[in-house]
CSV table of C-alpha atoms in Angstrom, one decimal:
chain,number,residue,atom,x,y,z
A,1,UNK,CA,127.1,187.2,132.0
A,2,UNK,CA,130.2,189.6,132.7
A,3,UNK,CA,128.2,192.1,134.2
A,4,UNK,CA,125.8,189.6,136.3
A,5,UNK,CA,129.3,188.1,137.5
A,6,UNK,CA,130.7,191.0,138.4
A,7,UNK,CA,133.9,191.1,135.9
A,8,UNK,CA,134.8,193.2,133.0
A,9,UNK,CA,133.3,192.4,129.6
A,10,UNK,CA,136.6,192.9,128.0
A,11,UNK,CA,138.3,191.2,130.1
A,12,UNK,CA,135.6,187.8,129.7
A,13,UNK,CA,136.6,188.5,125.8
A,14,UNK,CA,140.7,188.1,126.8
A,15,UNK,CA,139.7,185.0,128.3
A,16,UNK,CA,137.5,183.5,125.6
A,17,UNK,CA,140.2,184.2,122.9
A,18,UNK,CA,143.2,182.9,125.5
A,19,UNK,CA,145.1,186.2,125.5
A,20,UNK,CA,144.6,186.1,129.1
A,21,UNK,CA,144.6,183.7,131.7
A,22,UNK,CA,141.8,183.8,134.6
A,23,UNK,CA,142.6,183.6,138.5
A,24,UNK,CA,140.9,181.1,140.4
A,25,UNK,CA,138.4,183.7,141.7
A,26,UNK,CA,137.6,184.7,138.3
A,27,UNK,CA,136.7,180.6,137.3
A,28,UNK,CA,134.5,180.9,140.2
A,29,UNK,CA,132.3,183.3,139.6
A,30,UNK,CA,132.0,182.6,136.0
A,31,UNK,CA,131.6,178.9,136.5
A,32,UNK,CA,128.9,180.0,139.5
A,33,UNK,CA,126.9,181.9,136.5
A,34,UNK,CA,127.0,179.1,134.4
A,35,UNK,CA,125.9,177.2,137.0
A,36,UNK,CA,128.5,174.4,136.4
A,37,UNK,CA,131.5,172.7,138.5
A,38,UNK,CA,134.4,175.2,137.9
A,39,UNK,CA,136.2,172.0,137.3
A,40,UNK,CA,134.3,171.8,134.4
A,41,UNK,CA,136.6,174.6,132.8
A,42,UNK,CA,139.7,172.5,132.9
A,43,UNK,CA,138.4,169.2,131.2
A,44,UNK,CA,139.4,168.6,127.7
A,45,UNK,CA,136.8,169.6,124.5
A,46,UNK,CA,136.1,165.7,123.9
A,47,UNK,CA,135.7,164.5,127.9
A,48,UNK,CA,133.3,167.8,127.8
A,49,UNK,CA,131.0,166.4,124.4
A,50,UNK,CA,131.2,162.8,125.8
A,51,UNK,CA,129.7,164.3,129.4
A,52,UNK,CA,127.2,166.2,127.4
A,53,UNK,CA,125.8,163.2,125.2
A,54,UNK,CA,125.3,161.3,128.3
């Protein structure tokens, strides 16, 4: 996924253990291979399950 969007793998791995924080263009282009709303990335774990179950 790093490499398809066009950011460092270590880098994606600062991100997924929050030792770094992403910039906005960053959240785009992951959120674009993900194919979700880069909103998506800011809504809490439990608003994310209860979106998911419906």
């Amino acid at each position: 996924m790093a490499h398809r969007a066009g950011i460092n793998r270590n880098y994606v791995g600062l991100l997924e253990r929050a030792a770094n924080s992403p910039t906005l263009d960053t959240i785009e282009r992951l959120a674009q291979e993900l194919a979700v709303d880069p909103v998506r990335f800011f809504c809490p774990s439990s608003e994310h399950s209860a979106q998911l179950a419906a």
